[in-house]
Short mmCIF file of C-alpha atoms in Angstrom, two decimals:
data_model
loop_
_atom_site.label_atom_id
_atom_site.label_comp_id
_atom_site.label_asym_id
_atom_site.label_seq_id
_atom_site.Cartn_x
_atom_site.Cartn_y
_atom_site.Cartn_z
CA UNK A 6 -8.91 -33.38 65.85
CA UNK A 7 -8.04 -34.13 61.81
CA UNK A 8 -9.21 -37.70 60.55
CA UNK A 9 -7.60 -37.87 57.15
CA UNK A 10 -8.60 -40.63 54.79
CA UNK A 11 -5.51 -41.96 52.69
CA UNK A 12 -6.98 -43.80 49.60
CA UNK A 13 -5.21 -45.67 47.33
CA UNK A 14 -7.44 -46.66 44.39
CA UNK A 15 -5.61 -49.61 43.03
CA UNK A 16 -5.94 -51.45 45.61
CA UNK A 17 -9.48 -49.87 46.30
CA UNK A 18 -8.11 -49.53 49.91
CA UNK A 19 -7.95 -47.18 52.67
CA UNK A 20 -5.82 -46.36 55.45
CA UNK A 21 -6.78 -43.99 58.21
CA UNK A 22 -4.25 -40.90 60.30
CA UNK A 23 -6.05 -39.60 63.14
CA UNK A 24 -4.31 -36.17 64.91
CA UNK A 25 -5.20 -34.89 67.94
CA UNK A 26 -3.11 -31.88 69.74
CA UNK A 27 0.04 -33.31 69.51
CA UNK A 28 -0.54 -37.34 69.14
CA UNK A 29 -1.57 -39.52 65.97
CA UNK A 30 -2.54 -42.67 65.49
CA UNK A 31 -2.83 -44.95 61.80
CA UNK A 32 -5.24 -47.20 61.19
CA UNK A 33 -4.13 -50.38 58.12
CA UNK A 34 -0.99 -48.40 56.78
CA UNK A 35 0.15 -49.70 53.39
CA UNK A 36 3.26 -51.27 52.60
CA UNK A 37 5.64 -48.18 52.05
CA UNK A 38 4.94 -45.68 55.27
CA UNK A 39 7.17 -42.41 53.75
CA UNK A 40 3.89 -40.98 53.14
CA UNK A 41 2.84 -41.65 56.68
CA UNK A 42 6.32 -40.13 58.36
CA UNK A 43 6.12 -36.99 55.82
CA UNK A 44 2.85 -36.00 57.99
CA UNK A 45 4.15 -37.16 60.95
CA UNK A 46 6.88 -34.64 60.32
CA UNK A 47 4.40 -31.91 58.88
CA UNK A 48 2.44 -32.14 61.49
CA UNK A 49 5.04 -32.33 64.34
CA UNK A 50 3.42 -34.56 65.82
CA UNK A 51 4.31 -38.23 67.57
CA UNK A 52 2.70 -41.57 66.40
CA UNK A 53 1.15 -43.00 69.50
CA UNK A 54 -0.19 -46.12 67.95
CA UNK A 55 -0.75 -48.33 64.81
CA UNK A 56 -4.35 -49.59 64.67
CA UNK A 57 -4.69 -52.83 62.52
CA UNK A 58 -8.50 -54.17 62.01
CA UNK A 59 -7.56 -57.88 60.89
CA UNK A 60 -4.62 -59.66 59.47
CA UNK A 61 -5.47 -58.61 55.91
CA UNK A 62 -5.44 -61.12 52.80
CA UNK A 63 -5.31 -58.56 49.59
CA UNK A 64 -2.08 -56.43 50.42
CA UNK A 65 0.79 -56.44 52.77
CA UNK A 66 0.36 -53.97 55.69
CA UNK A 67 2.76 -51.64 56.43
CA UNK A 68 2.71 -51.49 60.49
CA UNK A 69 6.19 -53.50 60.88
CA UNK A 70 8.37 -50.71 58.97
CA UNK A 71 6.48 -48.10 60.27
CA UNK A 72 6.31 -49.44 63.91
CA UNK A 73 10.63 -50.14 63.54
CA UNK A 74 10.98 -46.39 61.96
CA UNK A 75 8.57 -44.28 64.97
CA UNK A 76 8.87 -46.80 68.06
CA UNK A 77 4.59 -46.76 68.08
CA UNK A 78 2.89 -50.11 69.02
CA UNK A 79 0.69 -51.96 67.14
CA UNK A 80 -2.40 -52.94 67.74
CA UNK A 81 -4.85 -55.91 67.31
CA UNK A 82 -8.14 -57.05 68.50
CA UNK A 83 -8.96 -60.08 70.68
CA UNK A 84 -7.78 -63.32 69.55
CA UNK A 85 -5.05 -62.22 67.27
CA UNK A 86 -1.42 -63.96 67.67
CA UNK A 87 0.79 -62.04 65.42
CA UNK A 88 4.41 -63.46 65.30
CA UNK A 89 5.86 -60.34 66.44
CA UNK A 90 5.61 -57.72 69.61
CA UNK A 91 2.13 -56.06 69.60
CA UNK A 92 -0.66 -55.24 71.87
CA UNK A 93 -3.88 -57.45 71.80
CA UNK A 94 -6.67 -55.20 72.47
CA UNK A 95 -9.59 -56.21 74.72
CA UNK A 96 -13.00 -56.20 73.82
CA UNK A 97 -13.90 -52.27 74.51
CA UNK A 98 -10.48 -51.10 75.53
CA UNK A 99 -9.83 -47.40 75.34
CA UNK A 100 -7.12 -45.87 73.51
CA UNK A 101 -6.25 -42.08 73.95
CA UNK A 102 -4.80 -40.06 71.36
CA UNK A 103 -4.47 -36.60 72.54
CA UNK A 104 -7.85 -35.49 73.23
CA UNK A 105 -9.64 -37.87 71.86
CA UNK A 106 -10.50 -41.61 72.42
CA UNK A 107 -10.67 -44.89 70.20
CA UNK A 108 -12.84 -47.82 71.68
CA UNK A 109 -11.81 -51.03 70.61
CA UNK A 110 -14.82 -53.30 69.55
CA UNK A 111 -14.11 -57.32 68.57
CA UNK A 112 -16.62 -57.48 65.64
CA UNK A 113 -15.32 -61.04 64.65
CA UNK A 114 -16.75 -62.96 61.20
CA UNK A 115 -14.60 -62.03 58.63
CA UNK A 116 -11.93 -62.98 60.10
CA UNK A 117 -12.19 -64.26 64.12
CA UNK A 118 -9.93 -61.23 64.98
CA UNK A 119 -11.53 -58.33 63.14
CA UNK A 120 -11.96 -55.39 65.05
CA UNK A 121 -13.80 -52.07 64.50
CA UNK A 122 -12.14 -48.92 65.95
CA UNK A 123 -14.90 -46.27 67.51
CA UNK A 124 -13.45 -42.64 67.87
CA UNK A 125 -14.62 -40.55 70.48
CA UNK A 126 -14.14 -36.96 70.25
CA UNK A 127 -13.02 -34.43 72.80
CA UNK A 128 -16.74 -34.06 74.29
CA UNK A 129 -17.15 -38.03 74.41
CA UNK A 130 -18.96 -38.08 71.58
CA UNK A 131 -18.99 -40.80 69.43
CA UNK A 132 -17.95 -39.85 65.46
CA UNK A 133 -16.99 -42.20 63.42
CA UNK A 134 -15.79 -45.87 62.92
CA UNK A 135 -13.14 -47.60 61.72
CA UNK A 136 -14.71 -50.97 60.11
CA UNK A 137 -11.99 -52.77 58.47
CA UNK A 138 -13.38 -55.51 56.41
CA UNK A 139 -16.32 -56.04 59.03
CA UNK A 140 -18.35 -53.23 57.16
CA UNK A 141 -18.07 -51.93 53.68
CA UNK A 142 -20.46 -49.41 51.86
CA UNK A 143 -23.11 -51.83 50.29
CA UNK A 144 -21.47 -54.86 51.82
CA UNK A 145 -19.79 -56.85 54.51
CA UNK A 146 -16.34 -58.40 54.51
CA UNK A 147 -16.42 -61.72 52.76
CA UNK A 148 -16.42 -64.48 55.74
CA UNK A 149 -15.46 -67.31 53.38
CA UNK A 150 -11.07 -66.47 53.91
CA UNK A 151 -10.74 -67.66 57.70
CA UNK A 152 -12.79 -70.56 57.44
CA UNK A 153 -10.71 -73.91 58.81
CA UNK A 154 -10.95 -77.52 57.65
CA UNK A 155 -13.13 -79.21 60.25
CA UNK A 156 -13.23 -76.99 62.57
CA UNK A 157 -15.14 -73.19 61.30
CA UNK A 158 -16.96 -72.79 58.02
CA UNK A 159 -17.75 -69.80 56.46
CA UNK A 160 -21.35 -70.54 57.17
CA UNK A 161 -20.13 -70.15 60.87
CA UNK A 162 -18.15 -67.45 60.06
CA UNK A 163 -21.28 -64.83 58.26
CA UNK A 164 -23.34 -66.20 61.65
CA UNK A 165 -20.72 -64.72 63.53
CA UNK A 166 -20.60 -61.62 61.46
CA UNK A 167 -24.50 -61.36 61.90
CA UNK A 168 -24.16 -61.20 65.68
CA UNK A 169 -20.95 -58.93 65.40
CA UNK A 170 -22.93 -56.29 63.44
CA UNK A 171 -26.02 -56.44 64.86
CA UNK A 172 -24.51 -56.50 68.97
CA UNK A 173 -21.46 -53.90 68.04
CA UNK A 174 -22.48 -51.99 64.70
CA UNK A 175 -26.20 -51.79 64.10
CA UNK A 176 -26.53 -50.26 68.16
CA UNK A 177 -24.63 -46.93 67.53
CA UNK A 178 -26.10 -43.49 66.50
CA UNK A 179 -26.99 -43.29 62.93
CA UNK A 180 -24.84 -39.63 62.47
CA UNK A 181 -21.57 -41.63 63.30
CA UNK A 182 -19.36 -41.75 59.70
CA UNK A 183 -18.61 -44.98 58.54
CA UNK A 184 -14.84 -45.20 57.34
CA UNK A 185 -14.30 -49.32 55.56
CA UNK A 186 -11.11 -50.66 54.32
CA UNK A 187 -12.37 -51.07 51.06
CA UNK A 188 -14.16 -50.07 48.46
CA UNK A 189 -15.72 -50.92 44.90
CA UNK A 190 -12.91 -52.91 43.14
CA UNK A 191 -11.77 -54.71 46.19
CA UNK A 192 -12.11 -58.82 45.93
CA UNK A 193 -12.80 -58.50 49.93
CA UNK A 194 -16.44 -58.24 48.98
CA UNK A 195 -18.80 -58.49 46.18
CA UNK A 196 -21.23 -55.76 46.04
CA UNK A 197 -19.44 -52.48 47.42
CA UNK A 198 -20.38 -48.81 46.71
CA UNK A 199 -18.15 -46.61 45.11
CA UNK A 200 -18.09 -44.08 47.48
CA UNK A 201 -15.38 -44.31 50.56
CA UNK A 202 -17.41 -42.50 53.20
CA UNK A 203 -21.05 -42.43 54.19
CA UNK A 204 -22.95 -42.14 57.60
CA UNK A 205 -23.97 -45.22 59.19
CA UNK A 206 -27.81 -44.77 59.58
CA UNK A 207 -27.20 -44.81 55.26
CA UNK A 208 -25.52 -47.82 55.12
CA UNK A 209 -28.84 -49.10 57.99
CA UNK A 210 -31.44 -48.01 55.35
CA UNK A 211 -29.28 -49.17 52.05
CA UNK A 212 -26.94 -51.89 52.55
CA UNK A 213 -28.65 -55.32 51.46
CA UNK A 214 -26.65 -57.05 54.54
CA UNK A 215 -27.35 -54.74 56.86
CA UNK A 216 -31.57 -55.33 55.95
CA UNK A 217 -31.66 -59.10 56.17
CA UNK A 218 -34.84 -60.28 58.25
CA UNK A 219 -32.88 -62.82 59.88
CA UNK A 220 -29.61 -64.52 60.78
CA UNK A 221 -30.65 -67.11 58.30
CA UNK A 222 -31.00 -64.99 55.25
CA UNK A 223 -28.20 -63.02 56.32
CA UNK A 224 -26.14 -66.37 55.56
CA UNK A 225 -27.22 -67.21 52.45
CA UNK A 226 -27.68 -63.49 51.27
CA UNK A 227 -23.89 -62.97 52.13
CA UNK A 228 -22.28 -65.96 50.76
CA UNK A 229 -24.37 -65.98 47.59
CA UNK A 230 -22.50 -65.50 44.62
CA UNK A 231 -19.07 -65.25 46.31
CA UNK A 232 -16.06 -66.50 43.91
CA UNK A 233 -13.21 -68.65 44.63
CA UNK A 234 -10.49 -65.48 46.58
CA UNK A 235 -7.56 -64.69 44.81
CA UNK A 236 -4.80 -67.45 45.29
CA UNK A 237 -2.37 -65.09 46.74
CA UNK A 238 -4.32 -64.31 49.65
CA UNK A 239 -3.03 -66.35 51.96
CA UNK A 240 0.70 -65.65 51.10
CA UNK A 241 -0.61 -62.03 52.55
CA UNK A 242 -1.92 -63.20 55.45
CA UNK A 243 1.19 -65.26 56.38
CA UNK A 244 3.46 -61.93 55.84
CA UNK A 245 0.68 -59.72 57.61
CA UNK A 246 1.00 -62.61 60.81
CA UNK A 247 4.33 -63.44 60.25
CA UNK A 248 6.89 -60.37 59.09
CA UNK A 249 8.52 -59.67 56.23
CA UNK A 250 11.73 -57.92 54.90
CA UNK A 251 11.76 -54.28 55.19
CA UNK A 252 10.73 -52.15 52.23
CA UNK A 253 13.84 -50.48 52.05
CA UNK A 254 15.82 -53.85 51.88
CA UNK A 255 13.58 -54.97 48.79
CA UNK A 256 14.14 -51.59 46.80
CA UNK A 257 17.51 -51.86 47.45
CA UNK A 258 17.49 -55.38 45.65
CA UNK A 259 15.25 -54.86 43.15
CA UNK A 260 16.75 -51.12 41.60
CA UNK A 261 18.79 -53.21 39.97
CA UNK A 262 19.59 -52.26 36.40
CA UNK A 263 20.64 -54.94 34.30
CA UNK A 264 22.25 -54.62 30.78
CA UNK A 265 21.05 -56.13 27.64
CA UNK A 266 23.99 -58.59 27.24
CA UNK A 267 23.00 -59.96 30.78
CA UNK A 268 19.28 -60.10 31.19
CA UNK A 269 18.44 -62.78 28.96
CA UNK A 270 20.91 -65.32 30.53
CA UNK A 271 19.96 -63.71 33.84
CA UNK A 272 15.85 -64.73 33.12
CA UNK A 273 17.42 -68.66 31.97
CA UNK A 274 20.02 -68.85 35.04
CA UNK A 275 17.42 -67.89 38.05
CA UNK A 276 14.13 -69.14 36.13
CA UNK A 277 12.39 -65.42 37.03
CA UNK A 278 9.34 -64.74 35.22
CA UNK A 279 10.16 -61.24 32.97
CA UNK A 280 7.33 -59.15 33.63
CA UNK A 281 6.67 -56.39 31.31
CA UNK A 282 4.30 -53.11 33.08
CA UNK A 283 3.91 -51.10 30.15
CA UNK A 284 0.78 -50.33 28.50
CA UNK A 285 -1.10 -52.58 26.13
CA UNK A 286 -0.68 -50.25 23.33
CA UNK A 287 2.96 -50.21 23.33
CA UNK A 288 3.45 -54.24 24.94
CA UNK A 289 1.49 -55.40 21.65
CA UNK A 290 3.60 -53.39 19.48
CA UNK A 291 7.06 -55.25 20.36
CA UNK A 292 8.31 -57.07 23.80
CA UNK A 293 11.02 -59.60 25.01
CA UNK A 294 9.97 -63.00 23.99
CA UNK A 295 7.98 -65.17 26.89
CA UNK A 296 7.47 -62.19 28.52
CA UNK A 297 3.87 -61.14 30.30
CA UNK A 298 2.35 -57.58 30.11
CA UNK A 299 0.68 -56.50 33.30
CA UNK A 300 0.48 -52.86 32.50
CA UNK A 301 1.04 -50.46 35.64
CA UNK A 302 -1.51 -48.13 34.51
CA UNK A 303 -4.43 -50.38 35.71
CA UNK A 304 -5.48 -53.00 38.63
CA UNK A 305 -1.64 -53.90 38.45
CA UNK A 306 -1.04 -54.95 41.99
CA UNK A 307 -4.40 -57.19 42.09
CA UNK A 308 -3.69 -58.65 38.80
CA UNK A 309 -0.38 -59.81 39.62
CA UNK A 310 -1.06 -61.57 42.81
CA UNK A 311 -3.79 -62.82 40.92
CA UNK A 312 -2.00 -64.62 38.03
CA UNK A 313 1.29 -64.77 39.57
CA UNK A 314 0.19 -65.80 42.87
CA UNK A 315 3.31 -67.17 44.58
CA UNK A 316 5.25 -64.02 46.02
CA UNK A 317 8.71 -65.34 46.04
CA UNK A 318 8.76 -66.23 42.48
CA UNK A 319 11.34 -63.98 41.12
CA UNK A 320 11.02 -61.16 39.20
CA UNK A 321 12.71 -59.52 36.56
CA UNK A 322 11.14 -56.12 35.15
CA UNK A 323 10.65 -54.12 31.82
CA UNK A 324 9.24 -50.80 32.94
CA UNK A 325 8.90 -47.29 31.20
CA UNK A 326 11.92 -45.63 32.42
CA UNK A 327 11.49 -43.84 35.54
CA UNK A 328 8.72 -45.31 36.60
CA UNK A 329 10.95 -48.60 38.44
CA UNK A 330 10.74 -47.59 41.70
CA UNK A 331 6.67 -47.10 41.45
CA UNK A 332 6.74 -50.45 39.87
CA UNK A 333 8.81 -51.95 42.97
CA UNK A 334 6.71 -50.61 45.32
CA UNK A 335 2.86 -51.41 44.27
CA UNK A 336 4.43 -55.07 43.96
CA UNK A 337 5.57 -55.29 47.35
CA UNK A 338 2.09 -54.04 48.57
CA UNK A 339 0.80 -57.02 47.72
CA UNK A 340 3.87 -59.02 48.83
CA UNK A 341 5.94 -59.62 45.25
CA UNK A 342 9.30 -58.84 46.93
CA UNK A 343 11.95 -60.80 44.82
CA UNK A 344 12.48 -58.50 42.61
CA UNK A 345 15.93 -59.07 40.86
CA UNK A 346 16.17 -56.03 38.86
CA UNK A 347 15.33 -54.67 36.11
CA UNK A 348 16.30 -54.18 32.19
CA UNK A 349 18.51 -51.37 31.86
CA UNK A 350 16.78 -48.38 29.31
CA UNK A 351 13.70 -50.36 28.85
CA UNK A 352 12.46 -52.18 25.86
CA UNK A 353 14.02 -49.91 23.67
CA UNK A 354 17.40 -51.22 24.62
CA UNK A 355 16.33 -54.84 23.77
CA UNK A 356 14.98 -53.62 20.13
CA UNK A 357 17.95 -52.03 19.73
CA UNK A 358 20.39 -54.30 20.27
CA UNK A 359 19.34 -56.84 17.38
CA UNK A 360 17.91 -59.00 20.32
CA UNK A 361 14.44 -61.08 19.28
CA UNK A 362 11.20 -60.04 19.77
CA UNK A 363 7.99 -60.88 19.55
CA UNK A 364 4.40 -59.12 18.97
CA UNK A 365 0.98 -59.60 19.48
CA UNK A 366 -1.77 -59.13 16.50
CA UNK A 367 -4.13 -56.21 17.11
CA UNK A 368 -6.98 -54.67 15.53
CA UNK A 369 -9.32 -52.23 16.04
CA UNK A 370 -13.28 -52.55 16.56
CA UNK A 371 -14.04 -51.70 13.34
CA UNK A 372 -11.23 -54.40 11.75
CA UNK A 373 -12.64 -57.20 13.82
CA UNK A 374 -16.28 -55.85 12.45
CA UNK A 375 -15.12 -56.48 9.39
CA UNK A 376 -13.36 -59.35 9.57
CA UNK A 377 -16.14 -61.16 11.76
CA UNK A 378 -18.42 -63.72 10.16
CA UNK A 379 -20.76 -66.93 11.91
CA UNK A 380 -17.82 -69.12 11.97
CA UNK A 381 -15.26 -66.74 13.85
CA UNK A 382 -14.65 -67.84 17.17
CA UNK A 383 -14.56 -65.40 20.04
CA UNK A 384 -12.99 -65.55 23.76
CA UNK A 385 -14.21 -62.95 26.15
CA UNK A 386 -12.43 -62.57 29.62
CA UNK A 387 -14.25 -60.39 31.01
CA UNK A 388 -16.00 -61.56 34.61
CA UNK A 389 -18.62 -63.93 34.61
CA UNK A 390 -21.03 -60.88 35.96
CA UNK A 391 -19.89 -59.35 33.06
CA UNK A 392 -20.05 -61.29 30.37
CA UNK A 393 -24.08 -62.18 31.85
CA UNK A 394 -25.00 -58.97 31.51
CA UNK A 395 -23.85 -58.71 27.63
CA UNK A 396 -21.89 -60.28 25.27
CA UNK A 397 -21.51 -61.19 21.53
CA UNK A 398 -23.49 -63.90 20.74
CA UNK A 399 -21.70 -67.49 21.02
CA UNK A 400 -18.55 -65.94 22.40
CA UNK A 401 -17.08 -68.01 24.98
CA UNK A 402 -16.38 -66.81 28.51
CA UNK A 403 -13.27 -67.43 29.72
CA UNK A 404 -12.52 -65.53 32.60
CA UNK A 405 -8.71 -63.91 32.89
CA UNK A 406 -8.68 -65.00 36.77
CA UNK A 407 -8.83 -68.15 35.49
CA UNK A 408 -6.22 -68.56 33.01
CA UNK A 409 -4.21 -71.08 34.01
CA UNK A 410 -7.37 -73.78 34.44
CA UNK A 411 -8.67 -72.72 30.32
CA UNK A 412 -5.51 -72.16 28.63
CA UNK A 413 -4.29 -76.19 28.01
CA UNK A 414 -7.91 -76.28 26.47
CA UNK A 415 -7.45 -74.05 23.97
CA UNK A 416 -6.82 -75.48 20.32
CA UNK A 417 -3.78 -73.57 18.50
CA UNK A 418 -5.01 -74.71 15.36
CA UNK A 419 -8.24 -72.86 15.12
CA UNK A 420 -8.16 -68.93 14.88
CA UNK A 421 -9.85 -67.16 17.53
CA UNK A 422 -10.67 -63.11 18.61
CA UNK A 423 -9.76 -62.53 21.50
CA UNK A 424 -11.41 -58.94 24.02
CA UNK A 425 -12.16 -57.69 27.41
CA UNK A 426 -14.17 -54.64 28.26
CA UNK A 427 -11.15 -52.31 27.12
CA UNK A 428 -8.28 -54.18 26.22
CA UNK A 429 -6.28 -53.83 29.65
CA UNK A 430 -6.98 -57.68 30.59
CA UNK A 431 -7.18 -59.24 26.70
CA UNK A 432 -3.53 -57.90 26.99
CA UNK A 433 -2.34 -59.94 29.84
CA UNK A 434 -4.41 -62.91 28.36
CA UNK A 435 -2.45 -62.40 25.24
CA UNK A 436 0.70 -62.36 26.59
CA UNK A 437 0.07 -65.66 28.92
CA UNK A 438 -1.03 -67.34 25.70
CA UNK A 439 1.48 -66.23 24.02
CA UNK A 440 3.97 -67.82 26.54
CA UNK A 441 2.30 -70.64 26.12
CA UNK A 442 2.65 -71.28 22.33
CA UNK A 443 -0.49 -69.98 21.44
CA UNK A 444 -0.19 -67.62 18.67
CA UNK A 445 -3.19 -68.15 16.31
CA UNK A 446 -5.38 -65.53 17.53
CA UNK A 447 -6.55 -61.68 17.15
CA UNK A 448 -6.82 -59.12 19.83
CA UNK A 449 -9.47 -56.58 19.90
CA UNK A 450 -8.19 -53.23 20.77
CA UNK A 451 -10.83 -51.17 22.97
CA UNK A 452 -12.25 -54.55 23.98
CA UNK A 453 -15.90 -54.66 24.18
CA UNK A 454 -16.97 -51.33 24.84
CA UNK A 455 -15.25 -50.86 21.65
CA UNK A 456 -16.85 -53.36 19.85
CA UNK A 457 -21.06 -52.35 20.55
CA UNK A 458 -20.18 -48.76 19.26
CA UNK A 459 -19.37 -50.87 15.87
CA UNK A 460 -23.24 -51.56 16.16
CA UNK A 461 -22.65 -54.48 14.00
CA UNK A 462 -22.90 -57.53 16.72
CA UNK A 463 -25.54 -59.43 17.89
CA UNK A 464 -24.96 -59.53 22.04
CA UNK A 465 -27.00 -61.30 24.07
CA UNK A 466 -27.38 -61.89 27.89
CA UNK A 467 -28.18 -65.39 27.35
CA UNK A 468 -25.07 -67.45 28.82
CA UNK A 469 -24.63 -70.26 26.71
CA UNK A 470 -20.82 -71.17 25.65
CA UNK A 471 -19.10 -72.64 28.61
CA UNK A 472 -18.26 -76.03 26.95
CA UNK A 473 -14.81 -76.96 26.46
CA UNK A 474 -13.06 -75.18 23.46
#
């Protein structure tokens, strides 16, 4: 038996491929399954099933194409009615693979048709779990996503979690290896661990959820302190239910190359939003005006669905050449499939050609030290949690997740500073405000973590400037 772990940290997510003698099953596949086949192949050995824990809400699964390209069935737990051919588990239904076994066990609450998958080994014993979004490390899956108008609240919803862990989860040996969804960086919960593996009689001693005295506290503990979910969730969700074009289709669209002469009145005919995925360093230097930097070399998928949110808006790219096709995909895992094409040779082919461009003002810690006095305003996006912990006195926290609510409050007249933590997310804010006519500000290269080795700020963890700017 092989249980291989396939972790993709962008998304902070991870899919499972179990082997046993000559069978295999996957457990959440992302979006593009070549990766998946290539073992398949390696291995020589035939995909039996494809295990999905929920209908997830931060990325677009990849069981469809990979169920079409191997013949394997998919798999739900109770209560799930996907809009396609798939076989709905019941509550403690076996499984084989080969040797070896996988229980199905409805753990409903963050969503009603979560499931955990329990592998059995070849002597019946009972190894490890599959948790989904039921069970992180440190955490529990958020039950605030599949609450309904009227009818279940996510107060019902972390009850129902409760009794899920504590009937299904909390029961089984402490040696069995705990193997989540998620971890740390994932908006699917709020206080995970960075590691992606532990034991489960860990996670009984050290997970705050998991050591509630009640179903009471449990509640409250759980939904304290949750934020509003990323907008684009539920455009997942309808694609993970629903379908969606094949990944091979939406390449094929979107390696598109499209000349200099041509983009420009290709952005104005379609209205697509021109989004530019280098890095901050070289998107501040020089881009394509009305364009926004979302640099690939970060949390790009997340951010985009984030600030983007609707996933047929169209898209035309300006990528670092040869990097397209990476760009492509990590947008269709979290469901950005109309992607037009992109600008033929990059940005360099744009500056080039004598076309206009447009630049955003940087400077380093030590500049903005200088420059700094009592009356310079300063607009942090980091997190609220971050921003709490420390931050330059009377900066104001405007969060980038956010944006769109702040930015018609800002006041283009007054000069402002403008950082995050390192300069990744100041950059996309900078480029949105930008797009918006907002030019009279500074960017802080290195963002804050920059700025305290200056050792020339007050900070404070007193919150104080959330008023209107």
């Amino acid at each position: 038996m092989k249980v291989e772990q396939i972790y993709t940290g962008c998304l902070a997510q991870g899919a499972y491929y179990i082997v046993s003698e000559n069978e295999a099953a996957i457990i959440d596949p992302l979006r593009e399954v070549k990766p998946y086949l290539d073992r398949l192949e390696k291995d020589n050995v035939t995909l039996k099933y494809i295990f999905e824990t929920h209908f997830h809400a931060d990325f677009v699964s990849g069981h469809l194409d990979l169920s079409k390209k191997t013949h394997a069935p998919i798999v739900y737990g109770p209560t799930a009615k996907p809009e396609f051919e798939a076989i709905i588990a019941e509550d403690d239904q076996i499984f084989e693979i080969g040797k070896v076994k996988i229980k199905a066990l409805h753990t409903p609450g963050h969503t009603m048709e979560s499931t955990t998958y329990l592998l059995i080994d070849e002597n019946g014993v009972e190894t490890a779990i599959f948790t989904g979004d039921t069970l992180f490390l440190g955490d529990v899956g958020r039950p605030d996503l599949a609450q309904k108008a009227g009818s279940v609240t996510q107060e019902d919803l972390a009850g129902i979690l409760y009794d899920s862990l504590h009937t299904k989860i909390m029961p089984l040996d402490d040696s069995i290896t705990v193997y989540p969804a998620h971890g740390a960086g994932s908006a699917c919960g709020k206080n995970m661990q960075k590691e992606t593996v532990d034991i489960l009689g860990n996670q009984k001693r050290t997970n705050y959820a998991l050591n509630q005295p009640d179903k009471e506290s449990f509640v409250k503990e759980v939904l304290d302190g949750l934020t509003a979910p990323p907008k684009y969730f539920g455009m997942n969700v309808a694609m993970n239910k629903g379908g969606y074009e094949s990944l091979d289709d939406v390449m094929n669209k979107g390696l598109n190359p499209v000349s200099v002469e041509d983009f420009e009145s290709f952005a104005e005919e379609t209205g697509a939003l021109i989004l530019d995925t280098r890095s901050p360093v070289e998107f501040h230097k020089g881009f394509v005006p009305n364009s926004i930097n979302i640099g690939l070399k970060g949390d790009f998928a997340p951010w985009v669905g984030t600030l983007i949110v609707d996933v047929k808006h169209p898209l035309l790219l300006i990528s670092d050449e040869g990097t397209e096709e990476e760009v492509i995909t990590r947008l269709s895992r979290v469901g950005f499939d109309n992607v037009l094409g992109y600008l033929k040779g990059g940005f360099d082919t744009w500056k080039n050609s004598s076309k206009e461009t447009d630049e955003i003002k940087r400077i380093s810690p030590s500049e903005f030290a200088e420059a700094f006095n009592e009356n310079s305003k300063v607009i942090d996006v980091r997190k609220i949690s971050e921003y709490s912990a420390e931050h330059i006195n009377n900066a104001y926290s405007r969060p980038l997740d956010t944006i769109s609510d702040w930015v018609s409050t800002i006041d283009d007249s007054e000069h402002f500073f403008l950082h995050c933590a390192g300069g990744y997310r100041s950059m996309i804010a900078a480029s949105i405000l930008n797009s918006h006519g907002i030019r009279n500000f500074t960017e802080i290269e290195g963002g804050f973590n920059g700025i305290k080795k200056t050792e020339k700020f007050p900070v404070s963890d007193f919150v104080c400037q959330t008023k209107t700017l």
